[in-house]
mmCIF file of C-alpha atoms in Angstrom:
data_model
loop_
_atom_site.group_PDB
_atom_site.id
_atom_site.type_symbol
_atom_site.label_atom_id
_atom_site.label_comp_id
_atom_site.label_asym_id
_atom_site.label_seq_id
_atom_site.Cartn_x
_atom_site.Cartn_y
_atom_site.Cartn_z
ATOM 1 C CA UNK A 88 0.000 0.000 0.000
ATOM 2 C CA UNK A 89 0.839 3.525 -0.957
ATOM 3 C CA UNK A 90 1.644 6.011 2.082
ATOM 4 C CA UNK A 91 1.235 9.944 2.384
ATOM 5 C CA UNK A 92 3.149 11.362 5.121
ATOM 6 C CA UNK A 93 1.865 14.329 6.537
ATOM 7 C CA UNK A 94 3.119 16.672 8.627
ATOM 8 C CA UNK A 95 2.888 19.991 10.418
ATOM 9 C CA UNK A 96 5.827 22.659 10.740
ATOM 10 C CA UNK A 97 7.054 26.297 12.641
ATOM 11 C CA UNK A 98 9.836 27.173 12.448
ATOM 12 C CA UNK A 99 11.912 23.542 13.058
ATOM 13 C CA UNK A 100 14.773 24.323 11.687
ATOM 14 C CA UNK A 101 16.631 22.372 14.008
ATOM 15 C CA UNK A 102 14.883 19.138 13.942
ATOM 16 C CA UNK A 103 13.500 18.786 10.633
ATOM 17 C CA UNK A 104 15.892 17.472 8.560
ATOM 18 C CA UNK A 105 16.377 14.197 10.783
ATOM 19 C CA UNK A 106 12.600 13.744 10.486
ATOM 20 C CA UNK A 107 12.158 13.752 6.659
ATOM 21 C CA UNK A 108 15.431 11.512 6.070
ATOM 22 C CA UNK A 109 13.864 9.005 7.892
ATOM 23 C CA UNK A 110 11.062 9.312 5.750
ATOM 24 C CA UNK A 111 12.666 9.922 2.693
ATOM 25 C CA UNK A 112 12.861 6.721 1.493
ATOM 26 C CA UNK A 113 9.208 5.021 2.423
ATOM 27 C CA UNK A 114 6.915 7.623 1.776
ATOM 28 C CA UNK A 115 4.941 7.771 -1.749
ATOM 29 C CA UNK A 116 4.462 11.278 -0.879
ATOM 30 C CA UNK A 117 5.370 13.913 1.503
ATOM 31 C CA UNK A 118 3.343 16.747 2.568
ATOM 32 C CA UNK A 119 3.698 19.244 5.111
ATOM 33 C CA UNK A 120 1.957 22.445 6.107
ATOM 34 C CA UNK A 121 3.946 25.116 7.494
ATOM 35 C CA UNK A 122 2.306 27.392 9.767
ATOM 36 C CA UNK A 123 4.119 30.409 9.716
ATOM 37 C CA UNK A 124 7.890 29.461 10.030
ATOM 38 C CA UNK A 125 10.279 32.479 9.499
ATOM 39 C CA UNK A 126 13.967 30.599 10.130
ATOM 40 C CA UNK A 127 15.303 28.059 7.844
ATOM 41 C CA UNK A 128 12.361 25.375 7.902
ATOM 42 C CA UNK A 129 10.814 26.045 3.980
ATOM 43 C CA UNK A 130 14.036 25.740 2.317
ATOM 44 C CA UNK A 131 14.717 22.047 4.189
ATOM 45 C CA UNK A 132 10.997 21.092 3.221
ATOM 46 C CA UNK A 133 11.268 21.926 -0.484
ATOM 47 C CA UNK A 134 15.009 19.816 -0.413
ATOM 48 C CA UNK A 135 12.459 17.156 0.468
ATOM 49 C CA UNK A 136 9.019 17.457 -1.485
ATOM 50 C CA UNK A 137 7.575 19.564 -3.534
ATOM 51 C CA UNK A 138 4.089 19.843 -1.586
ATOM 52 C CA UNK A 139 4.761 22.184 0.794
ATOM 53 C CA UNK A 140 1.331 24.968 1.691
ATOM 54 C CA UNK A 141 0.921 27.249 4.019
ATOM 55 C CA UNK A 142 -1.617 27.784 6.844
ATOM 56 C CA UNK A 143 -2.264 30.577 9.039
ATOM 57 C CA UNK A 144 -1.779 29.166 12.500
ATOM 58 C CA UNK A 145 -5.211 29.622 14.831
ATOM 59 C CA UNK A 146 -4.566 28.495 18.083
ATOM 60 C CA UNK A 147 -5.734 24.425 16.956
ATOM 61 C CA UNK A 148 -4.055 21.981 16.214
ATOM 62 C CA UNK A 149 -6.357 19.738 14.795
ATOM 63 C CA UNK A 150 -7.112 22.466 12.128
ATOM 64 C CA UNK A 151 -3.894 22.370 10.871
ATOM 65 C CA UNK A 152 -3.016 18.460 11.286
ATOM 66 C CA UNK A 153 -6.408 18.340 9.145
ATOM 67 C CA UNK A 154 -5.393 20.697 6.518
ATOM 68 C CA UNK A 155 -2.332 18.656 5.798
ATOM 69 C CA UNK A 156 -4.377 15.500 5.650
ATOM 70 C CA UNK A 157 -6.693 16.723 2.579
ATOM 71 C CA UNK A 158 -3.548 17.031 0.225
ATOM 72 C CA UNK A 159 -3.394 13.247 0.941
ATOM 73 C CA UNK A 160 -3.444 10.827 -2.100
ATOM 74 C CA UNK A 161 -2.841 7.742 -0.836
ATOM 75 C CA UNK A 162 -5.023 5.668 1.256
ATOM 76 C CA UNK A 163 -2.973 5.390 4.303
ATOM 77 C CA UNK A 164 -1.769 8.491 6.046
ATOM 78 C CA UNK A 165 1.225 8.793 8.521
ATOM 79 C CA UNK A 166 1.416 11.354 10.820
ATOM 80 C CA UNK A 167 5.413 12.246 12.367
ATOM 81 C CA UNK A 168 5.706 15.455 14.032
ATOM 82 C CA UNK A 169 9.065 17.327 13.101
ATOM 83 C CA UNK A 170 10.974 16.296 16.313
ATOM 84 C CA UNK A 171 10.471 12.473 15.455
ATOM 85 C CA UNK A 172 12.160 10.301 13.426
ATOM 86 C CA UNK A 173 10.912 6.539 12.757
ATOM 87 C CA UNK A 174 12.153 3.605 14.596
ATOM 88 C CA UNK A 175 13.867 0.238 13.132
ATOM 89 C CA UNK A 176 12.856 -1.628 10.007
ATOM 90 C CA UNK A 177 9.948 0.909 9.592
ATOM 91 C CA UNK A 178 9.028 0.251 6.122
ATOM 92 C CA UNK A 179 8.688 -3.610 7.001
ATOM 93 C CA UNK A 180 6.769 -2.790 10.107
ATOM 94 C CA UNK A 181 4.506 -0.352 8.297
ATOM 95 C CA UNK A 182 3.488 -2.948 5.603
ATOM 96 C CA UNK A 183 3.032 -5.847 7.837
ATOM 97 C CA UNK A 184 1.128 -3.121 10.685
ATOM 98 C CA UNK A 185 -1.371 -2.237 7.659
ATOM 99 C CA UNK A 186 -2.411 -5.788 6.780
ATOM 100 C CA UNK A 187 -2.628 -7.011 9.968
ATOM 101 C CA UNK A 188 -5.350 -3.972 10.672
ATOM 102 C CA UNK A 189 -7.093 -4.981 7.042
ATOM 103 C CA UNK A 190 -7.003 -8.500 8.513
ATOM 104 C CA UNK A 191 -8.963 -7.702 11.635
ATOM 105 C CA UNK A 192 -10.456 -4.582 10.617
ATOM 106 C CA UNK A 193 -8.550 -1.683 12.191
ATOM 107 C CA UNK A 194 -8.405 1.490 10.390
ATOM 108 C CA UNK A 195 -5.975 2.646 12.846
ATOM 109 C CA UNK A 196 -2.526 2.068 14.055
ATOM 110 C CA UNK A 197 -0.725 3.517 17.268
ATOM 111 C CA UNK A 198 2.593 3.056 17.546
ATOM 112 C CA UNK A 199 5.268 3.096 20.376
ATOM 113 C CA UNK A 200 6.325 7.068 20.993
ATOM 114 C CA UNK A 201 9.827 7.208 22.595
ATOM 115 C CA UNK A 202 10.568 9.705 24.467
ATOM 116 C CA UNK A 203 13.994 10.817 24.913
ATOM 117 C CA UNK A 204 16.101 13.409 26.982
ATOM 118 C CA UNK A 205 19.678 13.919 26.644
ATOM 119 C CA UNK A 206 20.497 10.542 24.849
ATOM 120 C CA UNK A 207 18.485 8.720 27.513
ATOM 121 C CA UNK A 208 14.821 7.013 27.516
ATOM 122 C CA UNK A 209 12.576 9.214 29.336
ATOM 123 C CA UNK A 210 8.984 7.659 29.063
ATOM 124 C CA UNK A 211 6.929 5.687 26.387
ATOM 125 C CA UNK A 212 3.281 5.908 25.341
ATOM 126 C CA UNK A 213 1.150 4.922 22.804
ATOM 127 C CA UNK A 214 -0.171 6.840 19.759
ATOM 128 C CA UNK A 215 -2.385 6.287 16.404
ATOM 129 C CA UNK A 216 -0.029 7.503 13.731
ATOM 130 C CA UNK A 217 -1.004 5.534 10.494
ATOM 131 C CA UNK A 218 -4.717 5.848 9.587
ATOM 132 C CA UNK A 219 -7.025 4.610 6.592
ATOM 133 C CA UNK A 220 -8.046 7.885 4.585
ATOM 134 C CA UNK A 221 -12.018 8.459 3.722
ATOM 135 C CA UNK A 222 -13.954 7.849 7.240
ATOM 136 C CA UNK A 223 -13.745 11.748 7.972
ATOM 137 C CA UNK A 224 -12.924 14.667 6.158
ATOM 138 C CA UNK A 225 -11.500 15.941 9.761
ATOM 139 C CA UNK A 226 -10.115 12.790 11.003
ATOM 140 C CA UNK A 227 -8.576 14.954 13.720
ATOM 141 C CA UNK A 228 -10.177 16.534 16.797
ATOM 142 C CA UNK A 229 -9.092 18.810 19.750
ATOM 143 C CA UNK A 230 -7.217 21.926 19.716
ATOM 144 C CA UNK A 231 -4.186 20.588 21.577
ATOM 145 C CA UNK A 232 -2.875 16.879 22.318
ATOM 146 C CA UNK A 233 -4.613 16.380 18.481
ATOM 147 C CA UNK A 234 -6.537 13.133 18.435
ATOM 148 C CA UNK A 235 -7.778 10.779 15.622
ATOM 149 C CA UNK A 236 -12.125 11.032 15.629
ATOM 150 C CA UNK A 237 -13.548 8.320 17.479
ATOM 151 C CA UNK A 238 -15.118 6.885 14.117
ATOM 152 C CA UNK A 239 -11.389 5.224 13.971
ATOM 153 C CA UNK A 240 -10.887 1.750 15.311
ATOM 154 C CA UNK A 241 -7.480 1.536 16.506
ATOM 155 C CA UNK A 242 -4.817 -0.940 17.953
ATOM 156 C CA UNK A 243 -1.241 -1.068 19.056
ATOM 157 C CA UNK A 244 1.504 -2.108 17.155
ATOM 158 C CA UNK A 245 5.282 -2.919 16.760
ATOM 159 C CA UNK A 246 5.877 0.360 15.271
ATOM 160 C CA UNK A 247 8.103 2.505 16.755
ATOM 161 C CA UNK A 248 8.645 6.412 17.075
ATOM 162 C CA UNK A 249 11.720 8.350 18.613
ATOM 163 C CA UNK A 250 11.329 11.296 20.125
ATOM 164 C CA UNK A 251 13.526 14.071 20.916
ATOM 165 C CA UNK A 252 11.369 17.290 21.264
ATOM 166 C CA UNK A 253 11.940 16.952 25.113
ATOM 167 C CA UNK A 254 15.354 17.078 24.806
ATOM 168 C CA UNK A 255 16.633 20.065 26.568
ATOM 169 C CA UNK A 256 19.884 19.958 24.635
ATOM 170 C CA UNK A 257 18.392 21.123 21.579
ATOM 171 C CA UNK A 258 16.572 24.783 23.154
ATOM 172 C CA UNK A 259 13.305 24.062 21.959
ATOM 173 C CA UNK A 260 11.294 27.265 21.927
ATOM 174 C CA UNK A 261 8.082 26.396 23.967
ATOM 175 C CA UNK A 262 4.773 28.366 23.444
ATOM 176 C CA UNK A 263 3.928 30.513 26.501
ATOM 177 C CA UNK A 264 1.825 28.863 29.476
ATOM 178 C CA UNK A 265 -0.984 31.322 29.193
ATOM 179 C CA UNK A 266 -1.593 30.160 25.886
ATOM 180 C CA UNK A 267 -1.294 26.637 26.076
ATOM 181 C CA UNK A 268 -3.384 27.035 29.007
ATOM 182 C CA UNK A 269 -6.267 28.291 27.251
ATOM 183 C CA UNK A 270 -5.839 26.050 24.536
ATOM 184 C CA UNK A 271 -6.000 22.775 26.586
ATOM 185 C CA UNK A 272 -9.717 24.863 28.244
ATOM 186 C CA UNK A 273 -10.587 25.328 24.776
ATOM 187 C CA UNK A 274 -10.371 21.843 24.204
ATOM 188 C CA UNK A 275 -12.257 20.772 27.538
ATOM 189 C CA UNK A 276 -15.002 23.489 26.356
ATOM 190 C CA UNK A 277 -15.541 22.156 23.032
ATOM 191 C CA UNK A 278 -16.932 18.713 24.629
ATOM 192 C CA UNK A 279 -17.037 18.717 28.445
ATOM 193 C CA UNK A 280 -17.456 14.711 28.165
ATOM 194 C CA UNK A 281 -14.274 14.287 26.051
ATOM 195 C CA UNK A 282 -12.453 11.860 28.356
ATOM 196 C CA UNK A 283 -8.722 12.845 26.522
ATOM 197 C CA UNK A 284 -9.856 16.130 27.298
ATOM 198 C CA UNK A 285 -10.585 16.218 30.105
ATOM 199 C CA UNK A 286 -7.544 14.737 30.968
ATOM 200 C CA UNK A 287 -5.303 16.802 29.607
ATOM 201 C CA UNK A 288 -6.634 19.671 31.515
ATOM 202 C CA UNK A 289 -6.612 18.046 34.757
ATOM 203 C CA UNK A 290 -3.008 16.640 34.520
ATOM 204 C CA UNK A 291 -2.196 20.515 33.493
ATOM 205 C CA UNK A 292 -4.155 21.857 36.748
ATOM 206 C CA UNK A 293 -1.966 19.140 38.726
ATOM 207 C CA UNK A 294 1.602 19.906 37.079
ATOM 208 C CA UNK A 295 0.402 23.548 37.912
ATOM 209 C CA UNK A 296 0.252 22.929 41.206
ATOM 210 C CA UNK A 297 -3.338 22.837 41.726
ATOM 211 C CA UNK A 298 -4.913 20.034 42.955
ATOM 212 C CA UNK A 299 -8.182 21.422 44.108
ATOM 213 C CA UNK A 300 -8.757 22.989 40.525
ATOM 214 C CA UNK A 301 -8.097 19.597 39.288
ATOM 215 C CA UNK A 302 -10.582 17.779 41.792
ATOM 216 C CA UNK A 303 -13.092 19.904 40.651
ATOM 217 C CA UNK A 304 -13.768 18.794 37.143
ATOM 218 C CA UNK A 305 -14.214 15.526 37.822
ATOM 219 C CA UNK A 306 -17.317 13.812 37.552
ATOM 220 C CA UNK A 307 -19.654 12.923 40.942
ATOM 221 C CA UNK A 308 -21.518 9.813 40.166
ATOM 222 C CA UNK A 309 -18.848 7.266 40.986
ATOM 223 C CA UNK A 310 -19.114 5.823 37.105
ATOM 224 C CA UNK A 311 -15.447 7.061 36.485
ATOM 225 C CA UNK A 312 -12.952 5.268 34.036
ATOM 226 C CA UNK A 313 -10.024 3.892 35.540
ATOM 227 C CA UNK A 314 -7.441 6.418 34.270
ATOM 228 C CA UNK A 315 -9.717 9.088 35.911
ATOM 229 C CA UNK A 316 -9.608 7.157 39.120
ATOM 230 C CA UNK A 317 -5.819 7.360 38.759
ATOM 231 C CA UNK A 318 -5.534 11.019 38.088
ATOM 232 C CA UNK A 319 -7.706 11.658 40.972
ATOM 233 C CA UNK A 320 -5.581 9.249 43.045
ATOM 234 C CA UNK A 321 -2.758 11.842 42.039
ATOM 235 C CA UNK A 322 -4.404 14.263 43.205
ATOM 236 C CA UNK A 323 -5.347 13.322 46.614
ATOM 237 C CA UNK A 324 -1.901 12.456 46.912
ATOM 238 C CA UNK A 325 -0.502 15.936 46.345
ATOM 239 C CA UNK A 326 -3.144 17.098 48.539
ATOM 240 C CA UNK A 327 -1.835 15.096 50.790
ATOM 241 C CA UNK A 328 -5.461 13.325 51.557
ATOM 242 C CA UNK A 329 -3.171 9.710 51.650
ATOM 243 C CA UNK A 330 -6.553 7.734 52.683
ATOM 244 C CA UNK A 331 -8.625 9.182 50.743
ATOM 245 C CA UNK A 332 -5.771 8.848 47.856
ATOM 246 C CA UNK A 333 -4.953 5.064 48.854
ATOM 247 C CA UNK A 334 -9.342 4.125 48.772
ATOM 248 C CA UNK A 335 -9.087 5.287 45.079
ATOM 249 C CA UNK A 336 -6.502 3.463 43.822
ATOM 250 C CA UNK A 337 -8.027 0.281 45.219
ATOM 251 C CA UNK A 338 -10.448 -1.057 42.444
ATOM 252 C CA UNK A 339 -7.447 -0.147 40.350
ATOM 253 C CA UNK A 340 -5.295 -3.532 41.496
ATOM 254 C CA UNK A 341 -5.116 -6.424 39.885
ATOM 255 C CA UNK A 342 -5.126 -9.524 41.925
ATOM 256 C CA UNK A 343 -4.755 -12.421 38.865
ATOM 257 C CA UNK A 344 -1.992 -13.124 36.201
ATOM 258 C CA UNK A 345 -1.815 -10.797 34.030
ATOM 259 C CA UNK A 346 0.919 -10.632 31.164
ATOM 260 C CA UNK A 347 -0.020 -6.807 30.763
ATOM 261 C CA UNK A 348 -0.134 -4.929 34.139
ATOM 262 C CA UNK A 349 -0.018 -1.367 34.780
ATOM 263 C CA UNK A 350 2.178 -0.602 37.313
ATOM 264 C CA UNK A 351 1.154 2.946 37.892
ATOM 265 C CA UNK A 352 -1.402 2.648 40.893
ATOM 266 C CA UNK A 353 1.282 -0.109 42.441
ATOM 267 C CA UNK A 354 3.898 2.750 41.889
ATOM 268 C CA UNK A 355 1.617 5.222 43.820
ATOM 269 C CA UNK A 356 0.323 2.717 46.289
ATOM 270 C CA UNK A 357 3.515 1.682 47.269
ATOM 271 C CA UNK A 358 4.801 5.259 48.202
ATOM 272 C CA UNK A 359 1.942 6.322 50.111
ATOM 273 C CA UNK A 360 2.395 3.339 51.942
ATOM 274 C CA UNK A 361 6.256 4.105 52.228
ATOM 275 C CA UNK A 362 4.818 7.934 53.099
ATOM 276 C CA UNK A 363 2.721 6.461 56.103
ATOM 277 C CA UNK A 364 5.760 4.356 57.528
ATOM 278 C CA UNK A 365 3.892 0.929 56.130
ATOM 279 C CA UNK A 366 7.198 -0.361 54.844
ATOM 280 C CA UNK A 367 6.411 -3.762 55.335
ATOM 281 C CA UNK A 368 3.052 -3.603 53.606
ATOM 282 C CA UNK A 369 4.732 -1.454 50.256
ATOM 283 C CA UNK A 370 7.314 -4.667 50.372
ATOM 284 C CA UNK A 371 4.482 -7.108 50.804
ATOM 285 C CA UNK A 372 2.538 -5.272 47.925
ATOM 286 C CA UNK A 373 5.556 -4.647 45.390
ATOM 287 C CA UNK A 374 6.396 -8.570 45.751
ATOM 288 C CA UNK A 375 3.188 -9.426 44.485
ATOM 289 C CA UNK A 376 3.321 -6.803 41.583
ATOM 290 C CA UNK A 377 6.640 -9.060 40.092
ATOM 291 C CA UNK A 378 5.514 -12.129 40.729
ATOM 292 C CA UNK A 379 3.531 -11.140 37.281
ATOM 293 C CA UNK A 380 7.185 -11.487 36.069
ATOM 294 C CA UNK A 381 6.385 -8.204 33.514
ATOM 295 C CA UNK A 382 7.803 -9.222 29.678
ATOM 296 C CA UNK A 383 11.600 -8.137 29.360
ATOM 297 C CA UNK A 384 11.327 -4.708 28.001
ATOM 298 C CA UNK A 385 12.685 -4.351 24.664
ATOM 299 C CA UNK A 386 11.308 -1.949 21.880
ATOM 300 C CA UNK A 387 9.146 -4.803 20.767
ATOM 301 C CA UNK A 388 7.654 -5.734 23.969
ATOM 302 C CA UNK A 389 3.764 -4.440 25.054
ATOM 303 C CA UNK A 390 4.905 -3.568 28.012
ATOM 304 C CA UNK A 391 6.959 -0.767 26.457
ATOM 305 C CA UNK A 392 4.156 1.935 27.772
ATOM 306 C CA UNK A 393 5.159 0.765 30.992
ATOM 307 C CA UNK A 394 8.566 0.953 31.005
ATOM 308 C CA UNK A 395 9.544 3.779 33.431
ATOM 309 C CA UNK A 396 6.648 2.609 35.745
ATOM 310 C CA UNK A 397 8.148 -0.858 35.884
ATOM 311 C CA UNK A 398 11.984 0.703 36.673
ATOM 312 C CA UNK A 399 10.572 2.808 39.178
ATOM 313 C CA UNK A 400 8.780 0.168 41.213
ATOM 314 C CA UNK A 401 12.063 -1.821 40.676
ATOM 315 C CA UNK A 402 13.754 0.707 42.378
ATOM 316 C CA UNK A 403 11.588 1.501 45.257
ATOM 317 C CA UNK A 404 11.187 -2.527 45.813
ATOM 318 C CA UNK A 405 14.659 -2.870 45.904
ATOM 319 C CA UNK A 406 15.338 -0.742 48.698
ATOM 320 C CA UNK A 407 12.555 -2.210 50.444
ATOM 321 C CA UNK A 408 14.250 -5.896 50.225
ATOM 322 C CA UNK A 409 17.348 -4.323 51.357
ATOM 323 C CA UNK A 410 15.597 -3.141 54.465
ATOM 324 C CA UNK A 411 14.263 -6.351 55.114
ATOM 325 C CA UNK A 412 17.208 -8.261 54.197
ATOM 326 C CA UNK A 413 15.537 -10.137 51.141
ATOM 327 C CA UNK A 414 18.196 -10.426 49.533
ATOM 328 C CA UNK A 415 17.232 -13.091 47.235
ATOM 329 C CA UNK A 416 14.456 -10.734 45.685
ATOM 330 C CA UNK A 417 16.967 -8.026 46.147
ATOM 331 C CA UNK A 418 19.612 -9.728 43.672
ATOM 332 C CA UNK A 419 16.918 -10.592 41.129
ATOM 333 C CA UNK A 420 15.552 -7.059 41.224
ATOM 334 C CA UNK A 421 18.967 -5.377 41.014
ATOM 335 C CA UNK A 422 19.828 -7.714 38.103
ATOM 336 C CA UNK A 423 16.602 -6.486 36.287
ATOM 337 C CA UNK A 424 18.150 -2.903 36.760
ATOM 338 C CA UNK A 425 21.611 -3.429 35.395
ATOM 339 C CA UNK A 426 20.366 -4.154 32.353
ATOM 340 C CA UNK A 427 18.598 -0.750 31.484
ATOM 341 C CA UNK A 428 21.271 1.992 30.962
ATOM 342 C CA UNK A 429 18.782 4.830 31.999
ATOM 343 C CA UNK A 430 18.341 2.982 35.953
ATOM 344 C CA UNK A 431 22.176 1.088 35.993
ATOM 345 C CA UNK A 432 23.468 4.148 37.525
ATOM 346 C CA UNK A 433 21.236 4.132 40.501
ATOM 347 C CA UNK A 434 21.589 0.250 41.044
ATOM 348 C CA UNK A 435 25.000 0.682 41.160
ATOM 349 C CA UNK A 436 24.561 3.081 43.990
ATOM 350 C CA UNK A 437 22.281 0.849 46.362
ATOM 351 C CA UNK A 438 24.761 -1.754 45.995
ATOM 352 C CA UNK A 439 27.168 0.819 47.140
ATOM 353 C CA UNK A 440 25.157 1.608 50.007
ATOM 354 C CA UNK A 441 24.292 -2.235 51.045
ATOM 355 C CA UNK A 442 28.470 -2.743 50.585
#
């Protein structure tokens, strides 16, 4: 199948370049719509493609990720952002990723985002990227943290996405907080019942240091989706409201097998117990969590979206067995460490400690 990569662009001079070689040679077509650059950005594009428009930029970002879609020919799309370049094999993965959704009707793929900061892995999550054209003219909706229609059916895949726009070595310019701010209210305005919006502007309240603001826009009735339930855990915990904080996260843990487990409301869990001087109870409740025995992580593993989660919970178990003088659990843990770069470093240092 034929593929039309689309993308959006201001002033990415810096970043650019990387993106569109790593397209270069799988895309059928290239397309992206700049939205007012004034550095060096055009002249890269047109080394690139020839389909290269102009948008005036309006404060959404689904207009603009929209406009670039209706150049689209072919009847996948690909969406990369200019700070991203594609993972391995991607034109094998891309092929094999679109018949497996024609197979099983999908007419969406989201792949593995990797985030990275200063040559290091700093979290992981899950995006649809690759989309079949024709089931909207506006396939995209919300003004910030753009998101495919809910008309698409989407499912993970092996696909893989790097990237470096947190990477601090690079001096990103960042739009002002004020207007990001009303952007992500914009977005909660637009459909109060938007669950990604919603979302997005409660995590912002939180990282903004208000947790009351945050409390308030969630729903009363008690029928809340878990990843609510887990904000709102957050919440309470920065309130510090631990009990009211720990009686959330309850219905959140698992108590059977599970080859996918998300270890965020163990992570949380565990600390306020930690927080409340329950050590015993966090070590009780983290040796449970890895007697799942999570995948190894490797880029093709599911577990990939969990991947700082899991390290972290490594961590704080580990110096919970060494308290307790586990150290059979202790070496197993530590050896899980050593083998991830990004948490070696910090291994290295409890075995220091323990020495």
């Amino acid at each position: 199948p034929k593929i039309s990569f689309c993308l959006i662009s201001r002033d990415n001079e810096k970043t650019i370049r990387n993106t569109l070689e790593s397209i270069k040679n799988i895309a059928d077509e290239i397309i992206v719509v700049d939205t007012g650059s004034k550095d060096k950005t055009c002249e890269i594009i047109k080394e690139y493609t020839d389909k290269l428009y102009h948008f005036q930029w309006i404060d959404d970002f689904s207009a603009a990720r929209n406009e670039s879609v209706k150049y689209a020919k072919n009847d996948w799309i690909f969406i990369i952002d200019t700070d991203e370049v594609l993972g391995k094999d991607p034109k094998k993965l891309i092929s094999e990723a679109i018949s497996w959704a024609d197979a099983n009707g999908y007419t969406a793929i989201a792949c593995q985002i990797i985030n990275h900061v200063q040559d290091k892995v700093e979290s992981m999550n899950f995006m649809e990227r690759l989309f079949r054209k024709g089931l909207s003219k506006t396939p995209f909706i919300g003004v910030i943290h753009e998101r495919l229609a809910p008309e698409y059916q989407g499912a993970k895949y092996n696909l893989t996405i790097d990237h470096f726009g947190y990477d601090q070595k690079l001096n990103l310019n960042h739009k002002d907080e004020a207007i990001r701010q009303n952007m992500i209210e914009k977005d909660y305005q637009r459909d109060t019942k938007d669950l990604n919006a919603l979302r997005n502007l409660f995590r912002f309240y939180l990282d903004q240091g208000s947790p009351e603001k945050a409390l308030a826009l969630l729903p009363l009735d008690g029928a809340e989706h878990k990843e609510l339930l887990l904000i709102k855990a957050e919440a309470y915990a920065d309130l510090h409201k631990d009990q009211e904080a720990l009686a959330t996260l309850v219905p959140l843990l698992q108590t059977k097998n599970s080859k996918w487990l998300d270890l965020r409301p163990y992570l949380l869990y565990g600390q306020l117990l930690c927080r409340a001087g329950r050590n015993k109870e966090a070590y009780t409740l983290y040796k449970a969590v890895f007697n799942f025995r999570v995948d190894d992580l490797t880029r093709q593993s599911a577990n990939l979206f969990n991947f700082q989660m899991y390290f972290l919970s490594l961590m704080q178990a580990s110096y919970l067995a060494a308290d307790n003088k586990e150290y059979v659990f202790l070496a197993d843990w530590i050896e899980r460490l050593l083998k991830n770069g990004y948490y070696a470093e910090q291994a290295i240092s409890l075995l220091r400690s323990l020495a």
